[in-house]
Each structure stands twice: as C-alpha cells, then as structure tokens.
Amino acid sequence: MTPSHHSRPGPEPGPGPRTRRLTVAQALIRFLAAQYTERDGVRQRLIAGTWGIFGHGNVAGIGQALVEHADVMPFHQGRNEQAMVHAAVAFARQRGRLSVQAVTTSIGPGATNLVTGAALATVNRLPVLLLPGDYFATHPADPLLQQLEHPTAADVSVNDTLRPVSRFFDRVTRPEALVPSALNAVRVLTDPAETGAVTLALPQDVQAEAHDWPEEFFAERVWRIRRPAPDPAELADAVAAIRSAARPLIVAGGGVHHSAAEDALRALADATGIPVASTQAGKGSLRYDHPADLGGIGHTGTAVSDDLARTADLVIGVGTRYTDFTTASGTLFQHPHVRFVNLNITAFDAHKMAAATLVCDARAGLASLVDALAGHRVDPAYEGEYRAGKERWQRVTEAAFAAFDDSAVPTQAQVLGALDAVVGDEDVVINAAGSLPGDLHRLWRARSPRQYHLEYGYSCMGYEIPAAVGVQQAAPDTPVWALVGDGTYLMMPTEIVTAVQEDLPVKLLLVQNHGYASIGGLSETVGAERFGTAYRHRAPDGSFTGAPLPVDLAANAASLGMDVLRAGTVGELRTALRTARAAHRPTCVYVETDTGATAAAAAPPAEAWWDVPVAEVAAREAAVDARKRYEQEVTARRRPL
C-alpha cells in the first residue's frame, strides 16, 4: 500500500503563483482530464469521456466547455439520461473501476432521470460522476423553467433527490468551491471502499462564471488504488476457523472481480480444495470447468451449491454483500453451528452475518490466506462429494441446453444453449432483470472473469442495451451481447441509436415471450394469479388473457438502425447467432421462445427460497394456498448472531 492516495508534480519555481482564467465548467473539464489512477504499477486515465444530453442548465456551461476542450475530453451523445448512467457504470465495471465516465444533464427532468442510474451505481459499488445542471445560485428570477419550488427551503432543488443515492454530493455555488469539491469527488470515485455515484450539482450561472484558477489545479494527479493488507490478528483468526472447519464453503462476490483477485482465489481453491460458489456479481471468479467451481448460490443457484451451503460449517465470504438472493432470505445456511468469515474491503460488509472479519483488499487477503494455510486441505471425502454434485449439475445444464429438433421453437434455456455454443472466452454477456438472470446464474458456463456481466444488485430493467454500449466502448475488440426480454426492451431501447451513431458492433439477443415472464411466475406462486404481467389484449372478462399484442420489436430495432436477424427455430437461431458474432455493426437476433409446459419443465427450478410476503388474509383460493406455503417456508429463516 502506498503512503498517499494520490501524487502530482510539485509547483514550478517562479516569482509567484500562476493562474489561468477559465469558466467554472471549463476548469472542471480541464481538471477531470488530468486525473489518473494507478494500481499495481499500471496507470490509466480516470475520466475516459463524458456523456451528455444538453438543455438549459448545461448547454451554455458544460456544453460550451466540452466544445472548447474537445482535445482533452471525448464526448458521447446519449438519448436518455438514465441510460447514459447505465452505459457509464458498465464501462467502469469492464475497466475494473479504474477508469470511469462522467454524465452531464440539464436541470429538471434531465437531472431527476439520473436517480435510478445513480442508485444502481451505488448499490453495486461502481463509480460514475454525475454533473447535473441546477438552478441559478444568484436567484435572478424565481421560479425558473423546470424549477421545483419548496415552500420552506429555498436552497432545495430536484437534484437533492440524488443525495441518498450518491456516495458524495455537493452543490457548487461559488467558483472557489469547485477546487475542494472536485478533489473530494475524485477521492470517492477512486476509493475502492467508498466508491459509487458521485454528484456535483452545478448551478447554471456558476458554470459560466469566470475565475482565476491556480495552475496547480490542472496538473496531472495520480490516484493510487489501495490494496490494504489484512490485520495479522484477524488473519490468524480466519486461518484458525478454516483449519478447524470440516465443510468450508467460499462465497465469491463482486469484490473478487473489482480487486482482480481471480488468480488468488484460484490459488486458494487449488491449494486447499475448498469449493467456491458465486453470487450474481461474483460468477466467473473461477472458470466454470475448474474442479472447485460450483456455480451460482442462493435462490438462483445450482443444486450442488445450495446443498453444500445448507451443510457448511464455515462460510468464507469474499467481496460479497450477502443479499437476500444469496442467502435465500436467511434460510440457506442451516448447519446448527455455522460460522462466517468475511473478507471484504469495507468493514460495513465484512461485519454482516455476525462474521469474523478480514477487512482488506480481496487479492491481498486471499494471497495471505494461501500462505498461512500452507499444507491444509479439506477431507478427500468432502472434495469427492462436491465434485460428484458438480458432475450431476453439469448433466442438468446439458439437458436444459440440448435441442434435438432444429425445426422446433426454442425454449429460453435452449436459447442460452445456442449462445453458449457460439461465444468465445473473450465474449461478454450482459443481463439484468426478468427470468434470464435466474437461468443464467444456474446454467451459464462462464469462461473468463469479465464474461458474465449481470447487474443484479439493483436488477434494473433497461440496463442491458446501454450497458452493452458502455462495455463495447471499454473493450472495443470484444464481442458484447445484450440479452434482453421484451419487457426490458420496451423500457429502454433508445441507446441502439447511440450504438449506431458510434458504430459499435454490439449484439442484441432479443427474446420475445409476450410479457414479464419472471414476475408472472412469481405472481402465480404468491397467489396474485399472473395479474397484469402479460402483454395481451383484454379478454371480455377484463383480464389480460386475449391474443398477444401485434407488436413487432424486431421491426422497431431495425427502425433504430440495427441489422436484424429473425430466428423462428433452433436451427435458424444457431445460424443467426454465428452471423451476429461476426458482424461489424450493431446487430439484433430476434427469437420468440416456447413458453408452454414443455419449456417450463426444461428449465431447472429454483433450488432455494426467496421471501416475498403473501397476503395474510384473502378470499381467493390461490392466495390462501400461497399463504400456507409461505408460512411453512419462513420457519426456516434464521439470523446469525
């Protein structure tokens, strides 16, 4: 670990401090362009570019500054403010949180459209810099166009909605305030334990105000990313717990990827034989065919992972937040004497599950465990048990992926099987919401650390297409796939236009199943009878059980500039996917899936529970029956103390 978080050249000798006269917006862009990160001796630019949609509140300030300083700050034109944040977040994830993007918007609706993306970034511990316009700091006229008037607090604007979803927030009401605010913003963006959405609200008059800035403000600064080592006492406790455990299990979370700790995790699994199950964010921490990799864990996990979790006497969490999907809403870890050791760079997450803590960088902590556990290995019988379970699950996956009739309409699992046969180790597969995350977590065979890109911390519909744009920008030569259901597509297809504009060869796999498949299934299990979850005409009784809507999503994608390949059968799907992967421009593969009883039987069911409260009293039989099942399941919940 370096002694300081950032470094920069010292001041040049001279008779006095040198200054440069720029507007606040110009100064901010110049400052951002001079910031760098460094980890493990590798240096890269921190702010790689700025997304923007211009309106009053940023067009005359940040907009003019981006024109004036186009030589140092690349610009990307977005179509939806939320989508711009999604693209920037995906870019940062692909770059290991070492390089990020900024997003600028107008005031009013442009700014409030950032809130969902900001929450997604902060929940997932991913950095993004938000630069929304704000009302006049000098109040020359009230109210302004799009200004929300608060009757008791004149300093409140709609941008205050970004406070609870930002890791750092400031409103820059004077030019002098930009210097400490900008430095704090970058401090948080580059802190692996504190990062998330960072918001600098910029009043439109202040953006355009000129000021004499010290030249030192624009000097290059290198922010070194810390790798804090484990505390010796905490390490000794963790080692003792592992050595005394008969059935240890590692739960790999997104922190493994953020720390680039995959090799260290593999070294620990190789040396000790401890099996590894992964969260949605951690999948791919081990390659799928590694003997110790058990696949996903929790509600959407594999049978082998969840079976071992129920009997584990020690759970070693590495970079995980222990969401309810991971813990099966507190019902998964059932050993009467189960203990937890949590390796996490944040004490906040390390203390979850009443765990013994190892607060440190994931790679540094795992490497220390490898050294301290030299000579230790799990019992051969335990190793044989989980390897046999892994083989059984592999057969389940192969059966779900298999399609014996090329002329048949594919199930969703067979769609994934066809994609699995086409992708290479370097491809990135992106998804976020609907029924696909469950099938992917259980079935997808991740070949490399960056291949499996699931946003499941916030599970935000509409994330996938803009995320594919961001990942493609971060990895220009990588095949990038956005897996999108019809529900998600209808939420946010607009960044298709951005992909076309920037000539980004993203691949869109658009799955049509005529509604919200995931929520439809959940609705049925909780007694809500799939109400309001299908995209169909109203039947005479008022229910949505009529014919599917005559909506042609493939035609819509084509109208936005994509090349579109329609696949009606398994054979046509395989051909279309191969064509799309080789394409050099944005390409959509459109497929309508079989959603009948056969399709449902082909997909493996959930291996663990998820708590969605059911109506305690109801007149309809479906809800009454669902409540009985709920009361049985909830009895298994326990809180570690």
Short mmCIF file of N, CA and C in Angstrom, two decimals, residues 129-282:
data_model
loop_
_atom_site.label_atom_id
_atom_site.label_comp_id
_atom_site.label_asym_id
_atom_site.label_seq_id
_atom_site.Cartn_x
_atom_site.Cartn_y
_atom_site.Cartn_z
N LEU A 129 -19.51 9.60 -12.35
CA LEU A 129 -19.54 11.02 -11.98
C LEU A 129 -20.73 11.68 -12.66
N LEU A 130 -21.63 12.26 -11.87
CA LEU A 130 -22.83 12.90 -12.38
C LEU A 130 -22.70 14.41 -12.26
N LEU A 131 -23.01 15.11 -13.35
CA LEU A 131 -22.86 16.57 -13.40
C LEU A 131 -24.18 17.19 -13.87
N PRO A 132 -25.22 17.15 -13.03
CA PRO A 132 -26.49 17.76 -13.42
C PRO A 132 -26.46 19.27 -13.30
N GLY A 133 -27.14 19.94 -14.21
CA GLY A 133 -27.33 21.38 -14.05
C GLY A 133 -28.24 21.66 -12.88
N ASP A 134 -28.19 22.90 -12.38
CA ASP A 134 -29.00 23.27 -11.22
C ASP A 134 -29.52 24.69 -11.42
N TYR A 135 -30.40 25.14 -10.50
CA TYR A 135 -30.97 26.48 -10.59
C TYR A 135 -29.89 27.55 -10.45
N PHE A 136 -30.22 28.80 -10.76
CA PHE A 136 -29.27 29.90 -10.60
C PHE A 136 -28.91 30.05 -9.13
N ALA A 137 -27.62 30.11 -8.85
CA ALA A 137 -27.20 30.36 -7.47
C ALA A 137 -27.54 31.78 -7.03
N THR A 138 -27.60 32.71 -7.99
CA THR A 138 -27.86 34.12 -7.65
C THR A 138 -29.34 34.46 -7.61
N HIS A 139 -30.20 33.53 -7.95
CA HIS A 139 -31.66 33.72 -7.91
C HIS A 139 -32.11 35.01 -8.61
N PRO A 140 -31.74 35.21 -9.87
CA PRO A 140 -32.19 36.44 -10.55
C PRO A 140 -33.68 36.43 -10.83
N ALA A 141 -34.26 35.22 -10.93
CA ALA A 141 -35.70 35.09 -11.14
C ALA A 141 -36.15 33.76 -10.56
N ASP A 142 -37.24 33.79 -9.83
CA ASP A 142 -37.82 32.57 -9.28
C ASP A 142 -39.31 32.54 -9.60
N PRO A 143 -39.87 31.43 -10.02
CA PRO A 143 -39.16 30.19 -10.33
C PRO A 143 -38.66 30.18 -11.77
N LEU A 144 -37.61 29.41 -12.00
CA LEU A 144 -37.10 29.19 -13.34
C LEU A 144 -37.92 28.11 -14.03
N LEU A 145 -37.75 28.01 -15.33
CA LEU A 145 -38.31 26.88 -16.07
C LEU A 145 -37.79 25.58 -15.46
N GLN A 146 -38.68 24.67 -15.10
CA GLN A 146 -38.38 23.35 -14.55
C GLN A 146 -37.91 23.40 -13.08
N GLN A 147 -38.00 24.55 -12.44
CA GLN A 147 -37.59 24.63 -11.04
C GLN A 147 -38.72 24.16 -10.13
N LEU A 148 -38.38 23.31 -9.17
CA LEU A 148 -39.32 22.89 -8.14
C LEU A 148 -39.22 23.87 -6.97
N GLU A 149 -40.32 24.53 -6.65
CA GLU A 149 -40.31 25.48 -5.53
C GLU A 149 -40.65 24.75 -4.24
N HIS A 150 -39.78 24.89 -3.26
CA HIS A 150 -40.03 24.30 -1.94
C HIS A 150 -40.48 25.42 -1.01
N PRO A 151 -41.61 25.28 -0.33
CA PRO A 151 -42.16 26.42 0.42
C PRO A 151 -41.35 26.82 1.65
N THR A 152 -40.51 25.91 2.17
CA THR A 152 -39.79 26.25 3.41
C THR A 152 -38.28 26.15 3.27
N ALA A 153 -37.78 25.81 2.09
CA ALA A 153 -36.33 25.66 1.92
C ALA A 153 -35.95 26.11 0.51
N ALA A 154 -35.52 27.33 0.39
CA ALA A 154 -35.22 27.90 -0.92
C ALA A 154 -33.96 27.31 -1.55
N ASP A 155 -33.14 26.63 -0.75
CA ASP A 155 -31.91 26.06 -1.30
C ASP A 155 -32.10 24.62 -1.78
N VAL A 156 -33.33 24.10 -1.76
CA VAL A 156 -33.60 22.74 -2.23
C VAL A 156 -33.93 22.78 -3.72
N SER A 157 -33.35 21.86 -4.46
CA SER A 157 -33.71 21.68 -5.87
C SER A 157 -34.00 20.20 -6.11
N VAL A 158 -34.48 19.87 -7.29
CA VAL A 158 -34.76 18.46 -7.58
C VAL A 158 -33.49 17.62 -7.52
N ASN A 159 -32.34 18.25 -7.64
CA ASN A 159 -31.09 17.50 -7.55
C ASN A 159 -30.86 16.89 -6.18
N ASP A 160 -31.57 17.40 -5.17
CA ASP A 160 -31.44 16.81 -3.85
C ASP A 160 -31.96 15.37 -3.81
N THR A 161 -32.72 14.96 -4.81
CA THR A 161 -33.11 13.56 -4.90
C THR A 161 -31.91 12.65 -5.11
N LEU A 162 -30.80 13.23 -5.54
CA LEU A 162 -29.59 12.43 -5.77
C LEU A 162 -28.76 12.25 -4.50
N ARG A 163 -29.06 12.98 -3.45
CA ARG A 163 -28.28 12.86 -2.22
C ARG A 163 -28.29 11.43 -1.65
N PRO A 164 -29.46 10.82 -1.44
CA PRO A 164 -29.43 9.49 -0.79
C PRO A 164 -28.87 8.39 -1.66
N VAL A 165 -28.74 8.61 -2.97
CA VAL A 165 -28.21 7.55 -3.84
C VAL A 165 -26.78 7.85 -4.29
N SER A 166 -26.18 8.87 -3.73
CA SER A 166 -24.80 9.24 -4.07
C SER A 166 -23.88 8.98 -2.89
N ARG A 167 -22.66 8.56 -3.17
CA ARG A 167 -21.65 8.40 -2.13
C ARG A 167 -21.03 9.74 -1.74
N PHE A 168 -21.10 10.70 -2.67
CA PHE A 168 -20.66 12.07 -2.36
C PHE A 168 -21.54 13.00 -3.17
N PHE A 169 -21.99 14.08 -2.52
CA PHE A 169 -22.85 15.06 -3.18
C PHE A 169 -22.41 16.45 -2.76
N ASP A 170 -22.33 17.35 -3.73
CA ASP A 170 -22.09 18.75 -3.40
C ASP A 170 -22.75 19.62 -4.46
N ARG A 171 -23.19 20.79 -4.04
CA ARG A 171 -23.70 21.80 -4.96
C ARG A 171 -22.68 22.93 -4.99
N VAL A 172 -22.10 23.17 -6.13
CA VAL A 172 -21.01 24.14 -6.26
C VAL A 172 -21.61 25.52 -6.53
N THR A 173 -21.78 26.31 -5.48
CA THR A 173 -22.47 27.59 -5.60
C THR A 173 -21.53 28.77 -5.77
N ARG A 174 -20.23 28.54 -5.68
CA ARG A 174 -19.23 29.59 -5.90
C ARG A 174 -18.05 28.98 -6.66
N PRO A 175 -17.39 29.74 -7.54
CA PRO A 175 -16.24 29.20 -8.25
C PRO A 175 -15.17 28.64 -7.30
N GLU A 176 -14.90 29.34 -6.20
CA GLU A 176 -13.85 28.88 -5.29
C GLU A 176 -14.16 27.51 -4.69
N ALA A 177 -15.43 27.19 -4.62
CA ALA A 177 -15.82 25.91 -4.02
C ALA A 177 -15.54 24.73 -4.91
N LEU A 178 -15.27 24.97 -6.19
CA LEU A 178 -15.04 23.85 -7.11
C LEU A 178 -13.79 23.06 -6.73
N VAL A 179 -12.74 23.74 -6.28
CA VAL A 179 -11.47 23.04 -6.02
C VAL A 179 -11.63 21.95 -4.96
N PRO A 180 -12.10 22.25 -3.74
CA PRO A 180 -12.25 21.16 -2.78
C PRO A 180 -13.33 20.15 -3.19
N SER A 181 -14.37 20.62 -3.85
CA SER A 181 -15.44 19.72 -4.25
C SER A 181 -14.96 18.73 -5.30
N ALA A 182 -14.23 19.21 -6.29
CA ALA A 182 -13.72 18.33 -7.34
C ALA A 182 -12.72 17.32 -6.78
N LEU A 183 -11.88 17.76 -5.86
CA LEU A 183 -10.91 16.83 -5.26
C LEU A 183 -11.61 15.76 -4.43
N ASN A 184 -12.63 16.15 -3.69
CA ASN A 184 -13.39 15.16 -2.92
C ASN A 184 -14.13 14.18 -3.84
N ALA A 185 -14.64 14.70 -4.95
CA ALA A 185 -15.34 13.83 -5.90
C ALA A 185 -14.41 12.74 -6.42
N VAL A 186 -13.22 13.12 -6.80
CA VAL A 186 -12.28 12.14 -7.33
C VAL A 186 -11.79 11.21 -6.22
N ARG A 187 -11.64 11.74 -5.02
CA ARG A 187 -11.25 10.87 -3.90
C ARG A 187 -12.23 9.72 -3.73
N VAL A 188 -13.52 10.01 -3.79
CA VAL A 188 -14.53 8.97 -3.61
C VAL A 188 -14.58 8.04 -4.82
N LEU A 189 -14.50 8.60 -6.01
CA LEU A 189 -14.51 7.77 -7.21
C LEU A 189 -13.41 6.72 -7.20
N THR A 190 -12.27 7.06 -6.64
CA THR A 190 -11.11 6.17 -6.69
C THR A 190 -10.88 5.37 -5.42
N ASP A 191 -11.77 5.50 -4.45
CA ASP A 191 -11.62 4.76 -3.20
C ASP A 191 -12.37 3.44 -3.30
N PRO A 192 -11.68 2.29 -3.32
CA PRO A 192 -12.38 1.02 -3.53
C PRO A 192 -13.38 0.68 -2.43
N ALA A 193 -13.24 1.28 -1.25
CA ALA A 193 -14.17 1.01 -0.17
C ALA A 193 -15.34 1.99 -0.12
N GLU A 194 -15.26 3.09 -0.83
CA GLU A 194 -16.27 4.14 -0.72
C GLU A 194 -16.96 4.47 -2.04
N THR A 195 -16.54 3.88 -3.12
CA THR A 195 -16.97 4.36 -4.44
C THR A 195 -18.44 4.08 -4.71
N GLY A 196 -18.96 4.78 -5.69
CA GLY A 196 -20.35 4.70 -6.12
C GLY A 196 -20.65 5.93 -6.96
N ALA A 197 -21.90 6.34 -6.98
CA ALA A 197 -22.25 7.56 -7.71
C ALA A 197 -21.73 8.78 -6.97
N VAL A 198 -21.14 9.70 -7.70
CA VAL A 198 -20.66 10.97 -7.15
C VAL A 198 -21.36 12.08 -7.92
N THR A 199 -21.99 13.01 -7.21
CA THR A 199 -22.78 14.06 -7.85
C THR A 199 -22.23 15.43 -7.52
N LEU A 200 -21.93 16.20 -8.55
CA LEU A 200 -21.62 17.62 -8.40
C LEU A 200 -22.72 18.39 -9.11
N ALA A 201 -23.65 18.95 -8.34
CA ALA A 201 -24.72 19.76 -8.91
C ALA A 201 -24.16 21.14 -9.24
N LEU A 202 -24.41 21.60 -10.47
CA LEU A 202 -23.74 22.79 -10.98
C LEU A 202 -24.77 23.84 -11.40
N PRO A 203 -25.00 24.86 -10.55
CA PRO A 203 -25.90 25.94 -10.95
C PRO A 203 -25.49 26.54 -12.29
N GLN A 204 -26.47 26.83 -13.13
CA GLN A 204 -26.12 27.19 -14.50
C GLN A 204 -25.39 28.53 -14.59
N ASP A 205 -25.66 29.45 -13.68
CA ASP A 205 -24.92 30.71 -13.74
C ASP A 205 -23.49 30.53 -13.27
N VAL A 206 -23.28 29.67 -12.27
CA VAL A 206 -21.92 29.43 -11.78
C VAL A 206 -21.09 28.72 -12.83
N GLN A 207 -21.69 27.81 -13.59
CA GLN A 207 -20.95 27.12 -14.65
C GLN A 207 -20.28 28.10 -15.60
N ALA A 208 -20.97 29.19 -15.90
CA ALA A 208 -20.47 30.15 -16.89
C ALA A 208 -19.61 31.25 -16.29
N GLU A 209 -19.46 31.28 -14.97
CA GLU A 209 -18.72 32.35 -14.31
C GLU A 209 -17.22 32.13 -14.43
N ALA A 210 -16.49 33.20 -14.74
CA ALA A 210 -15.03 33.12 -14.90
C ALA A 210 -14.34 33.28 -13.56
N HIS A 211 -13.15 32.67 -13.46
CA HIS A 211 -12.38 32.73 -12.22
C HIS A 211 -10.92 32.51 -12.57
N ASP A 212 -10.03 33.05 -11.75
CA ASP A 212 -8.59 32.85 -11.93
C ASP A 212 -8.17 31.63 -11.11
N TRP A 213 -7.85 30.55 -11.81
CA TRP A 213 -7.56 29.27 -11.17
C TRP A 213 -6.06 29.05 -11.03
N PRO A 214 -5.60 28.54 -9.93
CA PRO A 214 -4.17 28.21 -9.82
C PRO A 214 -3.81 27.09 -10.80
N GLU A 215 -2.70 27.22 -11.46
CA GLU A 215 -2.28 26.23 -12.44
C GLU A 215 -2.13 24.84 -11.81
N GLU A 216 -1.81 24.81 -10.52
CA GLU A 216 -1.66 23.52 -9.86
C GLU A 216 -2.94 22.68 -9.92
N PHE A 217 -4.07 23.36 -10.02
CA PHE A 217 -5.35 22.63 -10.09
C PHE A 217 -5.42 21.75 -11.33
N PHE A 218 -4.72 22.13 -12.39
CA PHE A 218 -4.79 21.40 -13.65
C PHE A 218 -3.59 20.47 -13.87
N ALA A 219 -2.71 20.38 -12.88
CA ALA A 219 -1.57 19.47 -13.00
C ALA A 219 -2.05 18.02 -12.94
N GLU A 220 -1.35 17.14 -13.60
CA GLU A 220 -1.71 15.72 -13.57
C GLU A 220 -1.61 15.18 -12.14
N ARG A 221 -2.63 14.44 -11.74
CA ARG A 221 -2.65 13.79 -10.43
C ARG A 221 -2.88 12.31 -10.63
N VAL A 222 -2.11 11.52 -9.91
CA VAL A 222 -2.24 10.07 -9.97
C VAL A 222 -2.81 9.58 -8.64
N TRP A 223 -3.96 8.95 -8.70
CA TRP A 223 -4.64 8.43 -7.50
C TRP A 223 -4.35 6.94 -7.43
N ARG A 224 -3.53 6.58 -6.47
CA ARG A 224 -3.14 5.17 -6.35
C ARG A 224 -4.22 4.38 -5.62
N ILE A 225 -4.61 3.28 -6.22
CA ILE A 225 -5.68 2.45 -5.66
C ILE A 225 -5.09 1.53 -4.62
N ARG A 226 -5.58 1.64 -3.41
CA ARG A 226 -5.02 0.90 -2.28
C ARG A 226 -5.28 -0.60 -2.39
N ARG A 227 -4.34 -1.37 -1.88
CA ARG A 227 -4.54 -2.80 -1.61
C ARG A 227 -4.19 -3.06 -0.14
N PRO A 228 -5.07 -2.65 0.77
CA PRO A 228 -4.74 -2.84 2.19
C PRO A 228 -4.61 -4.30 2.54
N ALA A 229 -3.55 -4.62 3.30
CA ALA A 229 -3.30 -5.99 3.73
C ALA A 229 -4.15 -6.33 4.95
N PRO A 230 -4.38 -7.62 5.21
CA PRO A 230 -5.18 -7.99 6.38
C PRO A 230 -4.45 -7.72 7.69
N ASP A 231 -5.22 -7.41 8.72
CA ASP A 231 -4.66 -7.28 10.06
C ASP A 231 -4.16 -8.64 10.52
N PRO A 232 -2.96 -8.73 11.11
CA PRO A 232 -2.42 -10.04 11.50
C PRO A 232 -3.32 -10.82 12.46
N ALA A 233 -3.96 -10.15 13.40
CA ALA A 233 -4.82 -10.85 14.34
C ALA A 233 -6.07 -11.38 13.64
N GLU A 234 -6.65 -10.57 12.75
CA GLU A 234 -7.82 -11.04 12.00
C GLU A 234 -7.44 -12.20 11.09
N LEU A 235 -6.27 -12.13 10.49
CA LEU A 235 -5.82 -13.22 9.63
C LEU A 235 -5.64 -14.50 10.43
N ALA A 236 -5.05 -14.40 11.60
CA ALA A 236 -4.85 -15.58 12.44
C ALA A 236 -6.18 -16.21 12.83
N ASP A 237 -7.18 -15.38 13.15
CA ASP A 237 -8.50 -15.91 13.50
C ASP A 237 -9.14 -16.62 12.30
N ALA A 238 -9.01 -16.03 11.12
CA ALA A 238 -9.59 -16.63 9.92
C ALA A 238 -8.93 -17.97 9.61
N VAL A 239 -7.62 -18.01 9.73
CA VAL A 239 -6.89 -19.25 9.45
C VAL A 239 -7.30 -20.34 10.44
N ALA A 240 -7.43 -19.98 11.71
CA ALA A 240 -7.84 -20.97 12.71
C ALA A 240 -9.24 -21.50 12.41
N ALA A 241 -10.14 -20.62 11.98
CA ALA A 241 -11.50 -21.05 11.66
C ALA A 241 -11.50 -22.00 10.47
N ILE A 242 -10.71 -21.70 9.46
CA ILE A 242 -10.67 -22.55 8.27
C ILE A 242 -10.05 -23.91 8.59
N ARG A 243 -8.99 -23.90 9.36
CA ARG A 243 -8.33 -25.17 9.69
C ARG A 243 -9.22 -26.08 10.53
N SER A 244 -10.12 -25.49 11.30
CA SER A 244 -10.97 -26.30 12.17
C SER A 244 -12.29 -26.71 11.51
N ALA A 245 -12.55 -26.21 10.29
CA ALA A 245 -13.82 -26.49 9.63
C ALA A 245 -13.75 -27.81 8.87
N ALA A 246 -14.83 -28.57 8.94
CA ALA A 246 -14.92 -29.82 8.19
C ALA A 246 -15.56 -29.62 6.82
N ARG A 247 -16.47 -28.63 6.72
CA ARG A 247 -17.20 -28.42 5.48
C ARG A 247 -17.20 -26.92 5.13
N PRO A 248 -16.03 -26.36 4.82
CA PRO A 248 -15.98 -24.94 4.47
C PRO A 248 -16.48 -24.69 3.05
N LEU A 249 -17.02 -23.50 2.83
CA LEU A 249 -17.51 -23.10 1.51
C LEU A 249 -17.18 -21.63 1.30
N ILE A 250 -16.58 -21.32 0.16
CA ILE A 250 -16.30 -19.93 -0.21
C ILE A 250 -17.46 -19.39 -1.03
N VAL A 251 -17.92 -18.19 -0.67
CA VAL A 251 -18.91 -17.47 -1.47
C VAL A 251 -18.20 -16.28 -2.11
N ALA A 252 -18.02 -16.35 -3.42
CA ALA A 252 -17.29 -15.32 -4.15
C ALA A 252 -18.26 -14.26 -4.65
N GLY A 253 -18.03 -13.01 -4.27
CA GLY A 253 -18.87 -11.90 -4.70
C GLY A 253 -18.16 -11.00 -5.69
N GLY A 254 -18.80 -9.88 -6.00
CA GLY A 254 -18.25 -8.96 -6.99
C GLY A 254 -16.92 -8.37 -6.59
N GLY A 255 -16.61 -8.35 -5.30
CA GLY A 255 -15.32 -7.82 -4.87
C GLY A 255 -14.13 -8.59 -5.41
N VAL A 256 -14.33 -9.86 -5.74
CA VAL A 256 -13.24 -10.64 -6.35
C VAL A 256 -12.86 -10.02 -7.69
N HIS A 257 -13.88 -9.68 -8.50
CA HIS A 257 -13.60 -9.07 -9.79
C HIS A 257 -13.06 -7.65 -9.64
N HIS A 258 -13.65 -6.87 -8.72
CA HIS A 258 -13.20 -5.48 -8.56
C HIS A 258 -11.73 -5.41 -8.17
N SER A 259 -11.27 -6.40 -7.42
CA SER A 259 -9.88 -6.41 -6.97
C SER A 259 -8.96 -7.15 -7.93
N ALA A 260 -9.51 -7.70 -9.02
CA ALA A 260 -8.74 -8.55 -9.93
C ALA A 260 -8.08 -9.68 -9.15
N ALA A 261 -8.88 -10.33 -8.30
CA ALA A 261 -8.36 -11.35 -7.38
C ALA A 261 -8.66 -12.76 -7.85
N GLU A 262 -9.02 -12.94 -9.11
CA GLU A 262 -9.40 -14.25 -9.60
C GLU A 262 -8.26 -15.26 -9.49
N ASP A 263 -7.05 -14.85 -9.83
CA ASP A 263 -5.91 -15.77 -9.74
C ASP A 263 -5.64 -16.16 -8.30
N ALA A 264 -5.78 -15.21 -7.39
CA ALA A 264 -5.56 -15.51 -5.97
C ALA A 264 -6.62 -16.46 -5.44
N LEU A 265 -7.86 -16.29 -5.88
CA LEU A 265 -8.93 -17.20 -5.46
C LEU A 265 -8.67 -18.61 -6.00
N ARG A 266 -8.26 -18.68 -7.25
CA ARG A 266 -7.96 -19.99 -7.83
C ARG A 266 -6.80 -20.66 -7.09
N ALA A 267 -5.81 -19.88 -6.70
CA ALA A 267 -4.68 -20.44 -5.96
C ALA A 267 -5.13 -21.00 -4.62
N LEU A 268 -6.07 -20.31 -3.95
CA LEU A 268 -6.57 -20.80 -2.67
C LEU A 268 -7.38 -22.09 -2.86
N ALA A 269 -8.23 -22.12 -3.88
CA ALA A 269 -9.02 -23.32 -4.15
C ALA A 269 -8.12 -24.49 -4.53
N ASP A 270 -7.10 -24.24 -5.34
CA ASP A 270 -6.17 -25.30 -5.74
C ASP A 270 -5.41 -25.86 -4.54
N ALA A 271 -4.99 -24.96 -3.65
CA ALA A 271 -4.16 -25.39 -2.53
C ALA A 271 -4.95 -26.11 -1.45
N THR A 272 -6.20 -25.68 -1.21
CA THR A 272 -6.96 -26.20 -0.07
C THR A 272 -8.09 -27.14 -0.46
N GLY A 273 -8.53 -27.07 -1.72
CA GLY A 273 -9.68 -27.87 -2.12
C GLY A 273 -11.01 -27.31 -1.64
N ILE A 274 -11.04 -26.11 -1.06
CA ILE A 274 -12.30 -25.52 -0.60
C ILE A 274 -13.14 -25.15 -1.82
N PRO A 275 -14.40 -25.59 -1.89
CA PRO A 275 -15.24 -25.28 -3.05
C PRO A 275 -15.68 -23.83 -3.06
N VAL A 276 -16.01 -23.35 -4.26
CA VAL A 276 -16.37 -21.94 -4.46
C VAL A 276 -17.73 -21.86 -5.14
N ALA A 277 -18.66 -21.19 -4.48
CA ALA A 277 -19.94 -20.83 -5.09
C ALA A 277 -19.94 -19.32 -5.31
N SER A 278 -20.70 -18.84 -6.28
CA SER A 278 -20.60 -17.43 -6.63
C SER A 278 -21.96 -16.75 -6.62
N THR A 279 -21.95 -15.48 -6.24
CA THR A 279 -23.13 -14.63 -6.35
C THR A 279 -23.28 -14.22 -7.82
N GLN A 280 -24.35 -13.48 -8.12
CA GLN A 280 -24.51 -12.98 -9.49
C GLN A 280 -23.32 -12.09 -9.87
N ALA A 281 -22.87 -11.23 -8.95
CA ALA A 281 -21.76 -10.33 -9.26
C ALA A 281 -20.43 -11.05 -9.28
N GLY A 282 -20.35 -12.20 -8.60
CA GLY A 282 -19.07 -12.90 -8.49
C GLY A 282 -18.89 -14.04 -9.47
#
